[in-house]
Amino acid sequence: MSNSWTPGAVDALRQQHNLPFVRTDEQGQVVEFNDRFRLIYGWDDGLVGQTIGMILPASFRELHHAGFSRFKLTETSKLVNHPLELATICSDGAEIRSEHFIVAERSDAGGWSFAATLRPLEGPHAC
Amino acid sequence: MLAEDSFSGSAEAESRALIQQMSQSLGLLRVAFDSTGEAMLILDESAAVRWANQQAADLWGGGITLQMIGRPLSALLQFHHLDRSPMGDEEPSHPLQKALTAEGRNSYLIQALSDPAPEETQLITRSVSWRQIMQIDQNFTLLIFRDLDPLEKALARQRQFIDNLAHELRTPLAIITGNLHRLKRKKQFSNTLQQSLSDAVEETQRIATLVDHLLLLSELDTDSRRWKLQIDDLQNFIGQWIVTLNPESRGCLQVIAVNETDDYQVQLDQDAFHLILDNLLDNSRRFSGSKPLIQIQFVQSVSHVELKFIDNGPGIKNDDLCVAAFERFTRIEEHRNADMADGGGLGLSLVQSLMEGMGGSASCSSPDVPTGSARLGLVVTLQFPRPKSSLGIKTSVQR
């Protein structure tokens, strides 16, 4: 199980301007996303402060919440640092097959931050 | 206003604390489930994965539980019989088919389909248990896969030994039977000797039947029987069995459909069905004296079709003995009779195992006669599940 966290991993993803990017705090609540994410998936600033589960299909949410809660206990996860073919829910409820690349990073204050690029694999913005 | 704000703030804080506690509980449960040596899957009604633990993901999901969600079980793994032949999703011995009727457990060989070259993948043996999780709006099936424990491995070896032994006994028994028949044809033997030869032939035949039953039970126990399931009206299956009988046996039978307009479509293996009826007929004829009378009745319900096999023998006096009658080598003491040819002691066990193998069940009872204490006649009830495919279409499903 992966437990090595790369310093600066979140910022490295943030710099990939051609890909939708979203970041959450250690509670799993959205704190920022980029324009690409806004354009492709249609979410507006109302998403900030909401759980990241909002952009996941309902069938994934159970394992997402359980995995997130487990991470807080064990600080280990198999999901980070490699591409996962999943799906992303748009603001209008549509589902777009997408490749998620998730990273985790501990801040100097000790709290965790999670970020992901969500490369669309279908639709007009597929890349 | 201030008091309201304060109340709402306190309620929000309580909700947050509750969510945090639930989140922690969820995390702890997840850690526990991922720490077991057993692989666990929860499937929805379409047999797609709803939930998986880490062991399951390591075996069939490339290590990532999340990537198993929504995928059909049949895309992740393939069940095989213990003789290594692949098991169809609709076969009665498939865990998901078995889970439709009752919870249970059996051993299977399993092939992971997520590997790059599935044909080269090693089959692993797992004890698989299944149970239905009934929800108000949806049903799920829990499958738990675990490695065989030493006792189960010993049991598997013992079954293999019985299987080998029965195979080895078949040939010498056939030779003995042949020689006894040749001797019986010799005219120079006295009547006493002829009688002894007849007894020897009868006993050898009984041992040969016992060996055949043992082999069949071993096949059923190890789930290596090849089922050939067909869908048709139960009355047609009965008709096909009756034409195989001699006139004397046919004369004992009376077939009654409770309601001519009822639908008796079932899915069964005809060879197995004939074996079941042969055993029931043999049983009834041995216990029903010189004038056996057997009624075969059909009863339909929403989920299954029942066949009642009713004889005019002594029946079984209490419910415990009705259960015991299906155990192997059980003989009901009150039925022991020096004048009566002894059965192998496996007939009803075989009936039950064959029925369960086809997804059905077998039970017996002896209804009270109106006058009270005594019971007459044994009623064996065979329960067949209704086929899932469209009714009225005659099909043959060979597996």
PDB file of C-alpha atoms in Angstrom, chain B residues 166-182 201 203-205 207-209 211-212:
ATOM      1  CA  ALA B 166     -16.093 -46.965  -6.240  1.00  0.00           C
ATOM      2  CA  HIS B 167     -14.486 -46.852  -9.687  1.00  0.00           C
ATOM      3  CA  GLU B 168     -12.164 -49.724  -8.735  1.00  0.00           C
ATOM      4  CA  LEU B 169     -15.070 -51.855  -7.435  1.00  0.00           C
ATOM      5  CA  ARG B 170     -17.184 -51.558 -10.562  1.00  0.00           C
ATOM      6  CA  THR B 171     -15.154 -53.877 -12.808  1.00  0.00           C
ATOM      7  CA  PRO B 172     -14.750 -56.821 -10.366  1.00  0.00           C
ATOM      8  CA  LEU B 173     -18.446 -56.577  -9.489  1.00  0.00           C
ATOM      9  CA  ALA B 174     -19.383 -56.818 -13.161  1.00  0.00           C
ATOM     10  CA  ILE B 175     -17.153 -59.902 -13.522  1.00  0.00           C
ATOM     11  CA  ILE B 176     -18.675 -61.584 -10.436  1.00  0.00           C
ATOM     12  CA  THR B 177     -22.218 -60.872 -11.672  1.00  0.00           C
ATOM     13  CA  GLY B 178     -21.425 -62.313 -15.104  1.00  0.00           C
ATOM     14  CA  ASN B 179     -19.945 -65.502 -13.613  1.00  0.00           C
ATOM     15  CA  LEU B 180     -22.880 -65.963 -11.232  1.00  0.00           C
ATOM     16  CA  HIS B 181     -25.342 -65.671 -14.128  1.00  0.00           C
ATOM     17  CA  ARG B 182     -23.370 -68.288 -16.090  1.00  0.00           C
ATOM     18  CA  VAL B 201     -26.772 -62.516  -7.711  1.00  0.00           C
ATOM     19  CA  GLU B 203     -26.686 -59.291  -3.210  1.00  0.00           C
ATOM     20  CA  THR B 204     -24.068 -58.576  -5.870  1.00  0.00           C
ATOM     21  CA  GLN B 205     -26.620 -56.473  -7.712  1.00  0.00           C
ATOM     22  CA  ILE B 207     -23.625 -53.892  -3.975  1.00  0.00           C
ATOM     23  CA  ALA B 208     -23.318 -52.740  -7.612  1.00  0.00           C
ATOM     24  CA  THR B 209     -26.259 -50.356  -7.113  1.00  0.00           C
ATOM     25  CA  VAL B 211     -21.398 -48.457  -5.682  1.00  0.00           C
ATOM     26  CA  ASP B 212     -23.265 -46.595  -8.450  1.00  0.00           C
TER      27      ASP B 212
END
